[in-house]
mmCIF file of C-alpha atoms in Angstrom:
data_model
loop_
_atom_site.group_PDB
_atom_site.id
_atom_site.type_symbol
_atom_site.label_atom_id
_atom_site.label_comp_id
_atom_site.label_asym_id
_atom_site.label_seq_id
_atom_site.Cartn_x
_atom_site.Cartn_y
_atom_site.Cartn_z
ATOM 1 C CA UNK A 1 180.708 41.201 -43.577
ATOM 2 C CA UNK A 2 177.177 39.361 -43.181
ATOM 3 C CA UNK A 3 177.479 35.314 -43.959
ATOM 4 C CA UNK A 4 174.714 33.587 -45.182
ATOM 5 C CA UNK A 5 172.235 32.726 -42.328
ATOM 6 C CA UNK A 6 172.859 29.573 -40.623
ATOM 7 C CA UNK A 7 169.277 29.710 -38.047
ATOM 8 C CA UNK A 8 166.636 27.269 -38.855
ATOM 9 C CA UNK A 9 163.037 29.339 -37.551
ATOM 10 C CA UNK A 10 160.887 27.879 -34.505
ATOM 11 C CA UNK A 11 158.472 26.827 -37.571
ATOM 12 C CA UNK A 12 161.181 25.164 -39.360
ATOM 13 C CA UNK A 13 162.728 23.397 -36.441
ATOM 14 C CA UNK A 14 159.769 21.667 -35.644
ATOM 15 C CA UNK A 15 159.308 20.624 -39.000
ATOM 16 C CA UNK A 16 162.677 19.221 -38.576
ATOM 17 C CA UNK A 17 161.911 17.552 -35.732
ATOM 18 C CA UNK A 18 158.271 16.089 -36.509
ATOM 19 C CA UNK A 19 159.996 14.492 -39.850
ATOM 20 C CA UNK A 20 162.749 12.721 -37.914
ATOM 21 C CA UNK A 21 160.598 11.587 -35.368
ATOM 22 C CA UNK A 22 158.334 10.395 -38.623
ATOM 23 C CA UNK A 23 161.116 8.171 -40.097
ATOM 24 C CA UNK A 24 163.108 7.061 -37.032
ATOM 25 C CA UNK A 25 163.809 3.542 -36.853
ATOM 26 C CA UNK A 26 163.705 3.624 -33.227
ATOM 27 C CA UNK A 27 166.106 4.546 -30.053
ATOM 28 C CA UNK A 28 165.587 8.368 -31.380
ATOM 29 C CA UNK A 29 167.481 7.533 -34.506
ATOM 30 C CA UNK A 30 166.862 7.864 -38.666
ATOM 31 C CA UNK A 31 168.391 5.649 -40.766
ATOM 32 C CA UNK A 32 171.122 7.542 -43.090
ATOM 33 C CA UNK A 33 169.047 5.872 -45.933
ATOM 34 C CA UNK A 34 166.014 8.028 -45.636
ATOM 35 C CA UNK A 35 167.715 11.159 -45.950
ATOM 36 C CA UNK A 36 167.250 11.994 -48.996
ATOM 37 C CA UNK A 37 163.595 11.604 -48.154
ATOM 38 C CA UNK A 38 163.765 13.569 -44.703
ATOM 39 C CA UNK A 39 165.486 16.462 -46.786
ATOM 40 C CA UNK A 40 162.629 16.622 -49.227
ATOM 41 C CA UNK A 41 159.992 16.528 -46.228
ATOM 42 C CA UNK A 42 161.434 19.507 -44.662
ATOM 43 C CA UNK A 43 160.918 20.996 -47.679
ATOM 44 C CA UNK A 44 163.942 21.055 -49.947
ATOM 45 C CA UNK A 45 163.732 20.589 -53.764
ATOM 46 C CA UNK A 46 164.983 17.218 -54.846
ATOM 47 C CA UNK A 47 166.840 18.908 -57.665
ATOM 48 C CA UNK A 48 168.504 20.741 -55.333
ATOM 49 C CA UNK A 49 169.525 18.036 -53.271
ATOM 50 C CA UNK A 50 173.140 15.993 -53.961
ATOM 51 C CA UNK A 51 172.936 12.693 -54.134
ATOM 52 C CA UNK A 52 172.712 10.006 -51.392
ATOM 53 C CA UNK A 53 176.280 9.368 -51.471
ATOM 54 C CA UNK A 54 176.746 13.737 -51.443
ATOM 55 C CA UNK A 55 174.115 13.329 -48.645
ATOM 56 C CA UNK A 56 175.946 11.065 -46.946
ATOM 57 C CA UNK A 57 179.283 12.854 -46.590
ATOM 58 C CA UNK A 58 177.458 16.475 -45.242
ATOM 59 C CA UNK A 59 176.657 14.537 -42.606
ATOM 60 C CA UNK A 60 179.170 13.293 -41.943
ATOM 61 C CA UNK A 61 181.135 16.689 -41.683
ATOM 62 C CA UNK A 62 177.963 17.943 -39.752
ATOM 63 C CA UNK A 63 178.197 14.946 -37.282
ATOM 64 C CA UNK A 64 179.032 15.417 -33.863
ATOM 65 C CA UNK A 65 182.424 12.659 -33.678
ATOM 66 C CA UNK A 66 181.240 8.451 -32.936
ATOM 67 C CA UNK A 67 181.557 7.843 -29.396
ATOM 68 C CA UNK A 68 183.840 4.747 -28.440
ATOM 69 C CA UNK A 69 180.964 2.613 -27.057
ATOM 70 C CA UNK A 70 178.967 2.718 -30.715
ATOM 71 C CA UNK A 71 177.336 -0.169 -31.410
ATOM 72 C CA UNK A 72 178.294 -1.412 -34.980
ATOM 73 C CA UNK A 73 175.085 -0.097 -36.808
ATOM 74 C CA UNK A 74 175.942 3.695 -35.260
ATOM 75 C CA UNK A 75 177.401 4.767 -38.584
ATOM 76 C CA UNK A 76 173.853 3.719 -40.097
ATOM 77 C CA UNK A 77 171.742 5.994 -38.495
ATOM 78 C CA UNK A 78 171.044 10.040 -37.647
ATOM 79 C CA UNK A 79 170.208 11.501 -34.023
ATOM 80 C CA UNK A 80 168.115 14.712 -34.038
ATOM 81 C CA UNK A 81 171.094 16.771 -33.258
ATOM 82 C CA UNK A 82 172.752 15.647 -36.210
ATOM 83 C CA UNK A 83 169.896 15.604 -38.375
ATOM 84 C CA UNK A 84 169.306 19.162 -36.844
ATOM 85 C CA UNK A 85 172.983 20.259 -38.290
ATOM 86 C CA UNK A 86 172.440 18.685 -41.431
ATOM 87 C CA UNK A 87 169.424 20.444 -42.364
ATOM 88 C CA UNK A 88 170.851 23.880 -41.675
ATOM 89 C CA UNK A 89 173.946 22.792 -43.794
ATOM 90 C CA UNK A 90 171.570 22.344 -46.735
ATOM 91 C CA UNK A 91 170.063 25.544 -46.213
ATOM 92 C CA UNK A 92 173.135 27.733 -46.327
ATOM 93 C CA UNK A 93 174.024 25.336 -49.311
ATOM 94 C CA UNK A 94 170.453 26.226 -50.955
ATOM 95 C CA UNK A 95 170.926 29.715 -50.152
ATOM 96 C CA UNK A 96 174.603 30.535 -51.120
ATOM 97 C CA UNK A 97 172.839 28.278 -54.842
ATOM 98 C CA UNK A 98 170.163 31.204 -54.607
ATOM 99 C CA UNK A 99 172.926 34.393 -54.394
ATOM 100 C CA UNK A 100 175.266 32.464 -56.635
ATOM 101 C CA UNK A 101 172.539 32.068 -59.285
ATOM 102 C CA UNK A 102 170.960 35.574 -58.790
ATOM 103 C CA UNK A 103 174.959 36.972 -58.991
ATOM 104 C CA UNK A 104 175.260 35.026 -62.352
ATOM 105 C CA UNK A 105 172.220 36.920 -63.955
ATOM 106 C CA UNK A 106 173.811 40.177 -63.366
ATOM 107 C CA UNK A 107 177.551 39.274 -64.041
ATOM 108 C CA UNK A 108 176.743 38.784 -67.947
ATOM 109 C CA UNK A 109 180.452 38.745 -68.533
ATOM 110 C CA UNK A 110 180.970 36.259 -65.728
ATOM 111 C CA UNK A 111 184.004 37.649 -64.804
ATOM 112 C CA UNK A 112 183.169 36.776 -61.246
ATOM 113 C CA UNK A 113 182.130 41.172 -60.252
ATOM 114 C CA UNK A 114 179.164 43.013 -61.100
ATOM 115 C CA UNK A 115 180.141 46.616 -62.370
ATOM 116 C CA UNK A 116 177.476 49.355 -62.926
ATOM 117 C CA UNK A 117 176.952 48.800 -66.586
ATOM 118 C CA UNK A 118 175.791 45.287 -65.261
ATOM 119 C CA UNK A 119 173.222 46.866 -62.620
ATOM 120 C CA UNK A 120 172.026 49.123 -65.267
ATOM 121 C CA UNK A 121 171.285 46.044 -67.759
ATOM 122 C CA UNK A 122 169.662 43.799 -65.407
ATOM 123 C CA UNK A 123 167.439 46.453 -64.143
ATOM 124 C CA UNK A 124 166.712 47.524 -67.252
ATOM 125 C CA UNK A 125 165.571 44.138 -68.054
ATOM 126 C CA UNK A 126 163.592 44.213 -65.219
ATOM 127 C CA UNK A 127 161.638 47.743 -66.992
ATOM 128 C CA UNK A 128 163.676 49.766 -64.047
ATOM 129 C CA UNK A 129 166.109 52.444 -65.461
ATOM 130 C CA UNK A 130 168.408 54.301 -62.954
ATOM 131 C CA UNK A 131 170.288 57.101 -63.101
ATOM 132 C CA UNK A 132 174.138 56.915 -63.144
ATOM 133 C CA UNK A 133 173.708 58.388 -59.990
ATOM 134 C CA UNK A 134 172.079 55.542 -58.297
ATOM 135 C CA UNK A 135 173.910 53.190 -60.495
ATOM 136 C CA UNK A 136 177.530 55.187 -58.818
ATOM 137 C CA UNK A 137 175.538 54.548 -55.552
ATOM 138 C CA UNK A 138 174.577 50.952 -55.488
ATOM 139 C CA UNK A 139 178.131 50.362 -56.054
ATOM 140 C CA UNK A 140 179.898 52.330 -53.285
ATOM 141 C CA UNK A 141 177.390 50.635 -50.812
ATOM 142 C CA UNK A 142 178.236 47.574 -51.978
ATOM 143 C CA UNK A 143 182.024 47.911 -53.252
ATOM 144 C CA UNK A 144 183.389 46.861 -49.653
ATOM 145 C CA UNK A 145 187.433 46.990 -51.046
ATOM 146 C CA UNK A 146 187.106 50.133 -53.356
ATOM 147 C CA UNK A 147 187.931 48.944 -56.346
ATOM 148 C CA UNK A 148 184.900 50.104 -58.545
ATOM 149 C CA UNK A 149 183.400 46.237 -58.889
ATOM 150 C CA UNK A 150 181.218 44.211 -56.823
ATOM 151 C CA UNK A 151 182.176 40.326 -56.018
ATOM 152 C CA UNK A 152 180.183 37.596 -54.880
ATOM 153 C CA UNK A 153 180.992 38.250 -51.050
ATOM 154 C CA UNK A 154 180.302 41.741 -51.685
ATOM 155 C CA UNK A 155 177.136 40.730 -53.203
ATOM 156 C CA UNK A 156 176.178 38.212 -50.585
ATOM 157 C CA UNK A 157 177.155 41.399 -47.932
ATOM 158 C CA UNK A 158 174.862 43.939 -49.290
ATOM 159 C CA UNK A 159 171.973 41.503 -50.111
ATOM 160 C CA UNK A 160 171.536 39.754 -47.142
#
């Protein structure tokens, strides 16, 4: 099965990099404080974002382990490679937000599967009908386990 995509492109990677560089504090390094900032340069929607104290522990799960020698302030601040690892941890986060949200709309019972009465409704919506037929098909492509429904890995699977 397909995960969500954890690549940052060329173009997005050097906006990563020009906004570090932008708010370093010197020695190569960000302060921690400015990340909520640095997340919303590179582009992500402050509504999306957790908080500075949600911000704070990503990257700290992201971050490559303190080295011995750290000077007391280390804890303070963000390299690039760290930064780096943060930013593509908010974009699975933003995208798995997208799929989750787009799985929602079409699960109107929100019994956590989409079944073909659901595909046939939320197309519908859209003004597309489909046959039974295509309905039948959308779900075996999808339906990795067989059993007639369509969950939220499935989903991510046959989207992505």
């Amino acid at each position: 099965m397909r995960s969500i995509n954890s690549k940052l492109s060329a173009e997005q990677l050097a906006q990563v990099r020009a906004v570090h560089a932008e708010l370093q504090s010197g020695a190569g390094r960000m302060p921690k404080a400015r990340l909520s900032e640095a997340a919303s340069k590179c582009g992500f929607d402050e509504t999306f974002l957790p908080d500075p104290r949600g911000l704070e522990e990503l990257s700290a799960r992201v971050s490559k382990s303190v080295p011995e020698d750290a000077a007391d302030d280390y804890m303070l601040f963000i390299d690039l490679e760290d930064f780096i690892a943060l930013m593509l941890a908010l974009q699975v986060m933003h995208m798995r937000a997208i799929l989750e949200s787009g799985f929602k709309a079409i699960d109107t019972d929100g019994d956590g599967y989409i079944v073909g009465q659901e595909i046939a409704e939320s197309m519908k919506k859209e003004g597309i009908e489909l046959s039974s037929e295509q309905i039948a098909e959308v779900v075996a492509r999808s339906d990795i386990d067989g059993d007639g429904k369509i969950s939220f890995d499935e989903f991510v699977a046959a989207v992505l």
